[in-house]
mmCIF file of C-alpha atoms in Angstrom:
data_model
loop_
_atom_site.group_PDB
_atom_site.id
_atom_site.type_symbol
_atom_site.label_atom_id
_atom_site.label_comp_id
_atom_site.label_asym_id
_atom_site.label_seq_id
_atom_site.Cartn_x
_atom_site.Cartn_y
_atom_site.Cartn_z
ATOM 1 C CA UNK K 207 0.000 0.000 0.000
ATOM 2 C CA UNK K 208 1.221 3.575 -0.721
ATOM 3 C CA UNK K 209 2.700 5.413 2.270
ATOM 4 C CA UNK K 210 2.121 9.149 1.800
ATOM 5 C CA UNK K 211 3.905 11.158 4.494
ATOM 6 C CA UNK K 212 5.082 14.731 5.027
ATOM 7 C CA UNK K 213 8.356 13.658 3.426
ATOM 8 C CA UNK K 214 6.430 12.500 0.332
ATOM 9 C CA UNK K 215 4.754 15.896 -0.047
ATOM 10 C CA UNK K 216 8.088 17.666 0.410
ATOM 11 C CA UNK K 217 9.789 15.514 -2.248
ATOM 12 C CA UNK K 218 6.960 16.100 -4.729
ATOM 13 C CA UNK K 219 7.155 19.868 -4.096
ATOM 14 C CA UNK K 220 10.930 19.842 -4.683
ATOM 15 C CA UNK K 221 10.478 17.867 -7.912
ATOM 16 C CA UNK K 222 7.842 20.305 -9.177
ATOM 17 C CA UNK K 223 10.110 23.290 -8.508
ATOM 18 C CA UNK K 224 13.168 21.544 -10.007
ATOM 19 C CA UNK K 225 11.508 20.418 -13.216
ATOM 20 C CA UNK K 226 9.579 23.680 -13.502
ATOM 21 C CA UNK K 227 12.848 25.582 -13.771
ATOM 22 C CA UNK K 228 14.485 23.076 -16.107
ATOM 23 C CA UNK K 229 12.906 24.462 -19.284
ATOM 24 C CA UNK K 230 14.753 27.770 -18.939
ATOM 25 C CA UNK K 231 18.077 25.989 -18.447
ATOM 26 C CA UNK K 232 17.435 23.715 -21.442
ATOM 27 C CA UNK K 233 16.825 26.770 -23.642
ATOM 28 C CA UNK K 234 20.233 28.120 -22.611
ATOM 29 C CA UNK K 235 21.969 24.776 -23.207
ATOM 30 C CA UNK K 236 20.426 24.363 -26.676
ATOM 31 C CA UNK K 237 22.312 27.458 -27.837
ATOM 32 C CA UNK K 238 25.514 25.420 -27.753
ATOM 33 C CA UNK K 239 24.479 21.761 -28.211
ATOM 34 C CA UNK K 240 22.023 19.813 -30.394
ATOM 35 C CA UNK K 241 18.839 18.320 -28.817
ATOM 36 C CA UNK K 242 19.730 14.619 -28.885
ATOM 37 C CA UNK K 243 23.268 15.225 -27.639
ATOM 38 C CA UNK K 244 21.868 17.387 -24.850
ATOM 39 C CA UNK K 245 19.721 14.417 -23.785
ATOM 40 C CA UNK K 246 22.758 12.127 -24.069
ATOM 41 C CA UNK K 247 24.980 14.430 -21.989
ATOM 42 C CA UNK K 248 22.281 14.849 -19.323
ATOM 43 C CA UNK K 249 21.567 11.153 -18.948
ATOM 44 C CA UNK K 250 25.220 10.122 -19.255
ATOM 45 C CA UNK K 251 26.402 12.603 -16.621
ATOM 46 C CA UNK K 252 23.488 11.734 -14.339
ATOM 47 C CA UNK K 253 24.246 8.020 -14.729
ATOM 48 C CA UNK K 254 27.901 8.521 -13.749
ATOM 49 C CA UNK K 255 26.987 10.509 -10.637
ATOM 50 C CA UNK K 256 24.307 8.151 -9.365
ATOM 51 C CA UNK K 257 26.425 5.086 -10.108
ATOM 52 C CA UNK K 258 29.281 6.576 -8.079
ATOM 53 C CA UNK K 259 26.966 7.206 -5.109
ATOM 54 C CA UNK K 260 25.469 3.724 -5.473
ATOM 55 C CA UNK K 261 28.870 2.019 -5.456
ATOM 56 C CA UNK K 262 29.987 4.026 -2.408
ATOM 57 C CA UNK K 263 26.846 2.733 -0.649
ATOM 58 C CA UNK K 264 27.778 -0.880 -1.416
ATOM 59 C CA UNK K 265 26.453 -1.405 -4.929
ATOM 60 C CA UNK K 266 23.582 -3.724 -3.980
ATOM 61 C CA UNK K 267 20.416 -3.467 -6.076
ATOM 62 C CA UNK K 268 17.764 -6.118 -5.341
ATOM 63 C CA UNK K 269 17.400 -8.125 -2.146
ATOM 64 C CA UNK K 270 16.870 -11.322 -4.171
ATOM 65 C CA UNK K 271 17.833 -12.422 -7.709
ATOM 66 C CA UNK K 272 15.468 -11.254 -10.452
ATOM 67 C CA UNK K 273 13.479 -13.515 -12.723
ATOM 68 C CA UNK K 274 13.930 -13.183 -16.503
ATOM 69 C CA UNK K 275 10.593 -11.338 -16.665
ATOM 70 C CA UNK K 276 11.716 -8.840 -14.011
ATOM 71 C CA UNK K 277 14.994 -8.312 -15.882
ATOM 72 C CA UNK K 278 13.034 -7.419 -19.037
ATOM 73 C CA UNK K 279 10.780 -5.111 -17.029
ATOM 74 C CA UNK K 280 13.822 -3.308 -15.613
ATOM 75 C CA UNK K 281 15.172 -2.654 -19.124
ATOM 76 C CA UNK K 282 11.765 -1.419 -20.292
ATOM 77 C CA UNK K 283 11.571 0.995 -17.341
ATOM 78 C CA UNK K 284 15.081 2.236 -18.136
ATOM 79 C CA UNK K 285 14.139 3.014 -21.733
ATOM 80 C CA UNK K 286 10.776 4.593 -20.866
ATOM 81 C CA UNK K 287 11.795 6.654 -17.828
ATOM 82 C CA UNK K 288 14.366 8.917 -19.510
ATOM 83 C CA UNK K 289 15.873 8.032 -22.899
ATOM 84 C CA UNK K 290 12.729 7.584 -25.008
ATOM 85 C CA UNK K 291 10.726 10.541 -23.594
ATOM 86 C CA UNK K 292 13.764 12.849 -23.723
ATOM 87 C CA UNK K 293 14.253 12.039 -27.410
ATOM 88 C CA UNK K 294 10.547 12.246 -28.248
ATOM 89 C CA UNK K 295 10.254 15.667 -26.607
ATOM 90 C CA UNK K 296 13.465 16.947 -28.215
ATOM 91 C CA UNK K 297 12.130 15.973 -31.635
ATOM 92 C CA UNK K 298 8.471 16.841 -31.094
ATOM 93 C CA UNK K 299 9.031 20.330 -29.697
ATOM 94 C CA UNK K 300 10.509 21.387 -33.042
ATOM 95 C CA UNK K 301 7.006 21.236 -34.555
ATOM 96 C CA UNK K 302 4.552 22.069 -31.743
ATOM 97 C CA UNK K 303 3.982 25.023 -29.443
ATOM 98 C CA UNK K 304 5.648 24.947 -26.038
ATOM 99 C CA UNK K 305 2.144 25.225 -24.568
ATOM 100 C CA UNK K 306 1.086 21.961 -26.170
ATOM 101 C CA UNK K 307 4.185 20.260 -24.775
ATOM 102 C CA UNK K 308 3.236 21.566 -21.314
ATOM 103 C CA UNK K 309 -0.316 20.244 -21.572
ATOM 104 C CA UNK K 310 1.071 16.909 -22.752
ATOM 105 C CA UNK K 311 3.218 16.603 -19.630
ATOM 106 C CA UNK K 312 0.233 17.458 -17.431
ATOM 107 C CA UNK K 313 -1.648 14.568 -19.037
ATOM 108 C CA UNK K 314 0.744 12.128 -17.321
ATOM 109 C CA UNK K 315 -1.518 12.229 -14.250
ATOM 110 C CA UNK K 316 -4.586 11.307 -16.306
ATOM 111 C CA UNK K 317 -2.718 8.428 -17.992
ATOM 112 C CA UNK K 318 -1.337 7.059 -14.717
ATOM 113 C CA UNK K 319 -4.735 6.956 -13.015
ATOM 114 C CA UNK K 320 -6.382 4.128 -15.031
ATOM 115 C CA UNK K 321 -3.095 2.220 -15.433
ATOM 116 C CA UNK K 322 -2.489 2.193 -11.678
ATOM 117 C CA UNK K 323 -6.112 1.171 -11.048
ATOM 118 C CA UNK K 324 -5.566 -2.128 -12.865
ATOM 119 C CA UNK K 325 -1.867 -2.762 -12.233
ATOM 120 C CA UNK K 326 -0.936 -1.392 -8.779
ATOM 121 C CA UNK K 327 -2.494 -2.740 -5.556
ATOM 122 C CA UNK K 328 -3.928 0.001 -3.367
ATOM 123 C CA UNK K 329 -4.235 2.558 -6.195
ATOM 124 C CA UNK K 330 -7.928 2.175 -7.005
ATOM 125 C CA UNK K 331 -9.544 4.894 -9.137
ATOM 126 C CA UNK K 332 -12.360 6.390 -7.056
ATOM 127 C CA UNK K 333 -14.758 9.074 -8.299
ATOM 128 C CA UNK K 334 -13.130 11.608 -5.947
ATOM 129 C CA UNK K 335 -9.644 10.865 -7.215
ATOM 130 C CA UNK K 336 -10.678 10.919 -10.881
ATOM 131 C CA UNK K 337 -12.593 14.190 -10.495
ATOM 132 C CA UNK K 338 -9.664 15.777 -8.662
ATOM 133 C CA UNK K 339 -7.231 14.892 -11.439
ATOM 134 C CA UNK K 340 -9.586 16.233 -14.122
ATOM 135 C CA UNK K 341 -10.023 19.525 -12.222
ATOM 136 C CA UNK K 342 -6.257 19.840 -11.855
ATOM 137 C CA UNK K 343 -5.754 19.211 -15.566
ATOM 138 C CA UNK K 344 -8.323 21.904 -16.407
ATOM 139 C CA UNK K 345 -6.362 24.282 -14.167
ATOM 140 C CA UNK K 346 -3.133 23.564 -16.054
ATOM 141 C CA UNK K 347 -4.904 24.052 -19.395
ATOM 142 C CA UNK K 348 -6.279 27.425 -18.258
ATOM 143 C CA UNK K 349 -2.823 28.480 -17.055
ATOM 144 C CA UNK K 350 -1.168 27.638 -20.370
ATOM 145 C CA UNK K 351 -4.045 29.153 -22.339
ATOM 146 C CA UNK K 352 -5.569 28.602 -25.730
ATOM 147 C CA UNK K 353 -2.236 29.013 -27.477
ATOM 148 C CA UNK K 354 -1.420 25.468 -26.379
ATOM 149 C CA UNK K 355 -3.699 24.178 -29.099
ATOM 150 C CA UNK K 356 -2.836 26.730 -31.781
ATOM 151 C CA UNK K 357 -1.352 25.303 -34.949
ATOM 152 C CA UNK K 358 2.276 26.043 -35.765
ATOM 153 C CA UNK K 359 1.659 25.347 -39.434
ATOM 154 C CA UNK K 360 4.564 22.899 -39.484
ATOM 155 C CA UNK K 361 4.236 20.002 -41.890
ATOM 156 C CA UNK K 362 5.121 17.526 -39.144
ATOM 157 C CA UNK K 363 2.931 19.106 -36.459
ATOM 158 C CA UNK K 364 0.690 16.037 -35.997
ATOM 159 C CA UNK K 365 3.644 13.635 -35.578
ATOM 160 C CA UNK K 366 5.191 16.221 -33.257
ATOM 161 C CA UNK K 367 2.075 16.260 -31.094
ATOM 162 C CA UNK K 368 1.978 12.473 -31.060
ATOM 163 C CA UNK K 369 5.633 12.461 -29.962
ATOM 164 C CA UNK K 370 4.822 14.744 -26.993
ATOM 165 C CA UNK K 371 1.853 12.600 -25.942
ATOM 166 C CA UNK K 372 4.056 9.528 -26.414
ATOM 167 C CA UNK K 373 6.633 11.015 -24.039
ATOM 168 C CA UNK K 374 3.919 11.572 -21.430
ATOM 169 C CA UNK K 375 2.778 7.970 -21.859
ATOM 170 C CA UNK K 376 6.362 6.770 -21.357
ATOM 171 C CA UNK K 377 6.601 8.579 -18.027
ATOM 172 C CA UNK K 378 3.239 7.159 -16.922
ATOM 173 C CA UNK K 379 3.993 3.556 -17.890
ATOM 174 C CA UNK K 380 7.499 3.604 -16.386
ATOM 175 C CA UNK K 381 6.158 4.926 -13.057
ATOM 176 C CA UNK K 382 3.564 2.156 -12.836
ATOM 177 C CA UNK K 383 6.082 -0.560 -13.759
ATOM 178 C CA UNK K 384 8.618 0.875 -11.294
ATOM 179 C CA UNK K 385 6.134 0.519 -8.443
ATOM 180 C CA UNK K 386 5.653 -3.176 -9.307
ATOM 181 C CA UNK K 387 9.347 -4.079 -8.939
ATOM 182 C CA UNK K 388 10.402 -6.184 -5.917
ATOM 183 C CA UNK K 389 12.261 -4.700 -2.939
ATOM 184 C CA UNK K 390 15.113 -2.586 -4.292
ATOM 185 C CA UNK K 391 17.713 -0.028 -3.227
ATOM 186 C CA UNK K 392 16.342 3.297 -4.605
ATOM 187 C CA UNK K 393 19.799 4.750 -5.282
ATOM 188 C CA UNK K 394 20.831 1.630 -7.168
ATOM 189 C CA UNK K 395 17.588 1.601 -9.148
ATOM 190 C CA UNK K 396 18.061 5.252 -10.100
ATOM 191 C CA UNK K 397 21.628 4.537 -11.270
ATOM 192 C CA UNK K 398 20.668 1.448 -13.281
ATOM 193 C CA UNK K 399 17.747 3.206 -14.990
ATOM 194 C CA UNK K 400 19.976 6.106 -16.052
ATOM 195 C CA UNK K 401 22.665 3.681 -17.274
ATOM 196 C CA UNK K 402 20.069 1.890 -19.410
ATOM 197 C CA UNK K 403 18.883 5.267 -20.682
ATOM 198 C CA UNK K 404 22.460 6.216 -21.619
ATOM 199 C CA UNK K 405 22.873 2.947 -23.506
ATOM 200 C CA UNK K 406 19.825 3.893 -25.590
ATOM 201 C CA UNK K 407 20.311 7.618 -26.155
ATOM 202 C CA UNK K 408 24.047 7.906 -26.908
ATOM 203 C CA UNK K 409 24.021 5.614 -30.002
ATOM 204 C CA UNK K 410 20.799 7.295 -31.158
ATOM 205 C CA UNK K 411 22.415 10.736 -30.913
ATOM 206 C CA UNK K 412 25.357 9.463 -32.952
ATOM 207 C CA UNK K 413 23.064 8.098 -35.661
ATOM 208 C CA UNK K 414 20.717 11.103 -35.832
ATOM 209 C CA UNK K 415 23.096 14.031 -35.241
ATOM 210 C CA UNK K 416 26.541 12.591 -35.937
ATOM 211 C CA UNK K 417 29.625 12.976 -33.784
ATOM 212 C CA UNK K 418 29.286 15.639 -31.069
ATOM 213 C CA UNK K 419 31.031 18.983 -31.252
ATOM 214 C CA UNK K 420 32.851 19.995 -28.069
ATOM 215 C CA UNK K 421 30.632 22.631 -26.409
ATOM 216 C CA UNK K 422 32.027 25.887 -25.043
ATOM 217 C CA UNK K 423 32.687 26.314 -21.330
ATOM 218 C CA UNK K 424 29.344 27.974 -20.501
ATOM 219 C CA UNK K 425 27.435 25.231 -22.284
ATOM 220 C CA UNK K 426 29.422 22.552 -20.455
ATOM 221 C CA UNK K 427 28.595 24.183 -17.112
ATOM 222 C CA UNK K 428 24.916 24.354 -18.057
ATOM 223 C CA UNK K 429 24.846 20.715 -19.196
ATOM 224 C CA UNK K 430 26.613 19.640 -15.995
ATOM 225 C CA UNK K 431 23.966 21.473 -13.951
ATOM 226 C CA UNK K 432 21.220 19.711 -15.937
ATOM 227 C CA UNK K 433 22.884 16.355 -15.345
ATOM 228 C CA UNK K 434 23.370 16.978 -11.628
ATOM 229 C CA UNK K 435 20.077 18.530 -10.499
ATOM 230 C CA UNK K 436 17.054 17.783 -12.753
ATOM 231 C CA UNK K 437 18.477 14.461 -13.985
ATOM 232 C CA UNK K 438 20.544 12.691 -11.295
ATOM 233 C CA UNK K 439 19.117 14.390 -8.199
ATOM 234 C CA UNK K 440 15.526 14.529 -9.406
ATOM 235 C CA UNK K 441 15.641 10.930 -10.628
ATOM 236 C CA UNK K 442 16.653 9.804 -7.141
ATOM 237 C CA UNK K 443 13.672 11.657 -5.675
ATOM 238 C CA UNK K 444 11.324 10.306 -8.363
ATOM 239 C CA UNK K 445 12.321 6.715 -7.631
ATOM 240 C CA UNK K 446 11.884 7.301 -3.890
ATOM 241 C CA UNK K 447 8.406 8.805 -4.309
ATOM 242 C CA UNK K 448 7.150 6.145 -6.742
ATOM 243 C CA UNK K 449 8.456 3.300 -4.588
ATOM 244 C CA UNK K 450 6.987 4.688 -1.349
ATOM 245 C CA UNK K 451 3.950 6.845 -2.168
ATOM 246 C CA UNK K 452 3.022 5.291 -5.528
ATOM 247 C CA UNK K 453 2.803 6.447 -9.171
ATOM 248 C CA UNK K 454 -0.544 8.238 -8.776
ATOM 249 C CA UNK K 455 0.825 10.508 -6.056
ATOM 250 C CA UNK K 456 4.031 11.029 -8.045
ATOM 251 C CA UNK K 457 1.999 12.213 -11.050
ATOM 252 C CA UNK K 458 0.931 15.316 -9.071
ATOM 253 C CA UNK K 459 4.342 16.750 -9.977
ATOM 254 C CA UNK K 460 3.108 17.237 -13.538
ATOM 255 C CA UNK K 461 0.502 19.754 -12.377
ATOM 256 C CA UNK K 462 3.139 21.776 -10.540
ATOM 257 C CA UNK K 463 5.699 21.992 -13.345
ATOM 258 C CA UNK K 464 3.804 24.496 -15.566
ATOM 259 C CA UNK K 465 2.976 26.646 -12.519
ATOM 260 C CA UNK K 466 6.624 26.898 -11.453
ATOM 261 C CA UNK K 467 7.684 27.450 -15.052
ATOM 262 C CA UNK K 468 5.415 30.502 -15.279
ATOM 263 C CA UNK K 469 6.371 31.881 -11.856
ATOM 264 C CA UNK K 470 10.128 31.423 -12.374
ATOM 265 C CA UNK K 471 9.835 32.954 -15.838
ATOM 266 C CA UNK K 472 8.331 36.052 -14.228
ATOM 267 C CA UNK K 473 10.860 36.232 -11.386
ATOM 268 C CA UNK K 474 14.031 35.494 -13.372
ATOM 269 C CA UNK K 475 13.241 36.486 -16.963
ATOM 270 C CA UNK K 476 10.765 39.300 -16.127
ATOM 271 C CA UNK K 477 8.085 37.594 -18.208
ATOM 272 C CA UNK K 478 4.535 38.886 -17.601
ATOM 273 C CA UNK K 479 2.351 36.798 -15.311
ATOM 274 C CA UNK K 480 -0.821 35.598 -17.068
ATOM 275 C CA UNK K 481 -4.074 36.924 -15.666
ATOM 276 C CA UNK K 482 -5.337 33.351 -15.356
ATOM 277 C CA UNK K 483 -2.613 32.377 -12.850
ATOM 278 C CA UNK K 484 -4.729 32.767 -9.691
ATOM 279 C CA UNK K 485 -7.726 30.883 -11.133
ATOM 280 C CA UNK K 486 -5.468 28.159 -12.467
ATOM 281 C CA UNK K 487 -3.720 27.807 -9.097
ATOM 282 C CA UNK K 488 -7.062 27.538 -7.299
ATOM 283 C CA UNK K 489 -8.258 24.808 -9.658
ATOM 284 C CA UNK K 490 -4.986 22.878 -9.383
ATOM 285 C CA UNK K 491 -5.014 23.107 -5.579
ATOM 286 C CA UNK K 492 -8.662 22.036 -5.445
ATOM 287 C CA UNK K 493 -7.904 19.132 -7.754
ATOM 288 C CA UNK K 494 -4.943 18.003 -5.642
ATOM 289 C CA UNK K 495 -6.928 18.342 -2.407
ATOM 290 C CA UNK K 496 -9.831 16.339 -3.829
ATOM 291 C CA UNK K 497 -7.704 13.582 -5.346
ATOM 292 C CA UNK K 498 -5.565 13.270 -2.186
ATOM 293 C CA UNK K 499 -8.368 13.808 0.325
ATOM 294 C CA UNK K 500 -7.584 10.690 2.365
ATOM 295 C CA UNK K 501 -3.834 11.328 2.437
ATOM 296 C CA UNK K 502 -4.346 14.935 3.555
ATOM 297 C CA UNK K 503 -6.723 13.908 6.361
ATOM 298 C CA UNK K 504 -4.184 11.386 7.639
ATOM 299 C CA UNK K 505 -1.427 13.976 7.350
ATOM 300 C CA UNK K 506 -3.172 16.733 9.329
ATOM 301 C CA UNK K 507 -5.623 14.825 11.538
ATOM 302 C CA UNK K 508 -4.104 11.353 11.791
ATOM 303 C CA UNK K 509 -7.311 9.763 10.539
ATOM 304 C CA UNK K 510 -7.361 6.546 8.579
ATOM 305 C CA UNK K 511 -10.453 7.333 6.498
#
């Protein structure tokens, strides 16, 4: 059964803030490196860092040997949790609006909900939970605005949109499968998943974009920051949340990301705040409160129901 504690809420809040600010840093990094190689550098650097920490901690992964089916599942999670969605988003965002990409990421919560209902014990889809997630998604859509669904006129816009939705589906499926793994060291799991992702994305970058060009110093610093914080550090938190609180709770991060992206854009880049921000925040908070009603009651009142 999921164990949602104060620590779970704190980790989800940190993830929302971290990933919400990542888009600005990616824009800076893309000035000096191509999209697929950016994904490769991020995942590769993150894999090296987490593997180092894992080995210092003893290097143990699972408490018992895995079956062949569990081995295959681990590889699938590795591909779907970072490499495939990173590449799909890098390619898809060339042809769609950034707003559509944001809405696509918010849809992770709606995709996780039915999957977890059938595949994860203790994650049943109640009317309250479903309604809360729909209200939260409406809030995100209002925040991003109608421009999310405007056409770019690009010839490959439809495949680009499908790529963004595909990336969201990858995150949803990998979270559900991750929860179903046997007892595992979260640091080791984070390292192994990033290593699998690196195995997938580095050859793909070579095939699609050719040999990498050595980035300048500022780009290297930016890429290192991306590999350290929103990739290695955030992946550790994501694994911890999914394994303890469950994939449905983890999916709440996707409602926070667009909010933090807008707020940080205003604070750091002096971008104007949309007039819909307050209404969107209210809807998102209402949706979260409704979907996590039981967890919030236990958190503040110690009640079981």
